[in-house]
């Protein structure tokens, strides 16, 4: 082999080593380490693109379209508050609400218009603190709620801060389940499988997703503080664990896009994905390791239509409502 060919061979060998090195670095980067790159890739790209005089709480769930969590005609409910019902709903019951609203409107024909939001309960509180206003990309929306729905314990807090008033209503329970790819190709047997350093996870962010509290409790039940820290501390720092903005959208999408191998969601969320034919499988969490959530609702302070709010709260306690919830795996309290 002549010198020229040897030089060319060495060049391509060196190039191959460099490319392999770059590939390894890219594959081991955590989500947080290239977050700034993600923000540049996904819109909105223009700074100060929203001309609203008063922006609300800025909530951009990067990498997922969360527009499906805003339901109805915001203009109609704003113009006709006395014949409307506006609901702030913790997002994990999103699959139930269309049937609930349909049944409610049939029972209470005096309510003509309904608008509801299904995002994490902590985001809804932040929205309320920003004058019932939220900014999505370059769109700012202002809508005053009649009812706030979340975990029953969260309602104790909203009563304390003056967001909700009166007696809360509790109506269903739910428990946790592991969500993974169809057929469970990673052979997940339970929460202890999360100790596997090769298993990538999508997990709710404790900062605003109430389910994270129940998940942490279940991780400790299953594997002690070691397991909880492996997921929510070391796993997050290493990039093996992705913390969601809005788990009921991001976790199933990330699993189906093969960006995450598994995550913990509510049983009803796993059941719904299976019902609609998405390639999702659930892995049961034993009762002694599971954590049950109690769902509640209360009227908001300054509700534009307190009569409709009371009707909705009463409706949540009916057999009709419970039957709809049970369809998706919820249970009576």
XYZ file of C-alpha atoms in Angstrom, residues 144-147 299-306:
12
model
C -62.576 32.568 35.093
C -63.516 29.140 36.508
C -66.641 28.069 38.339
C -65.173 24.810 39.660
C -66.511 25.918 43.765
C -64.016 28.665 43.020
C -64.110 32.013 44.768
C -65.904 34.538 42.568
C -67.408 31.869 40.314
C -69.259 33.624 37.450
C -72.074 31.067 37.651
C -72.327 29.665 41.201
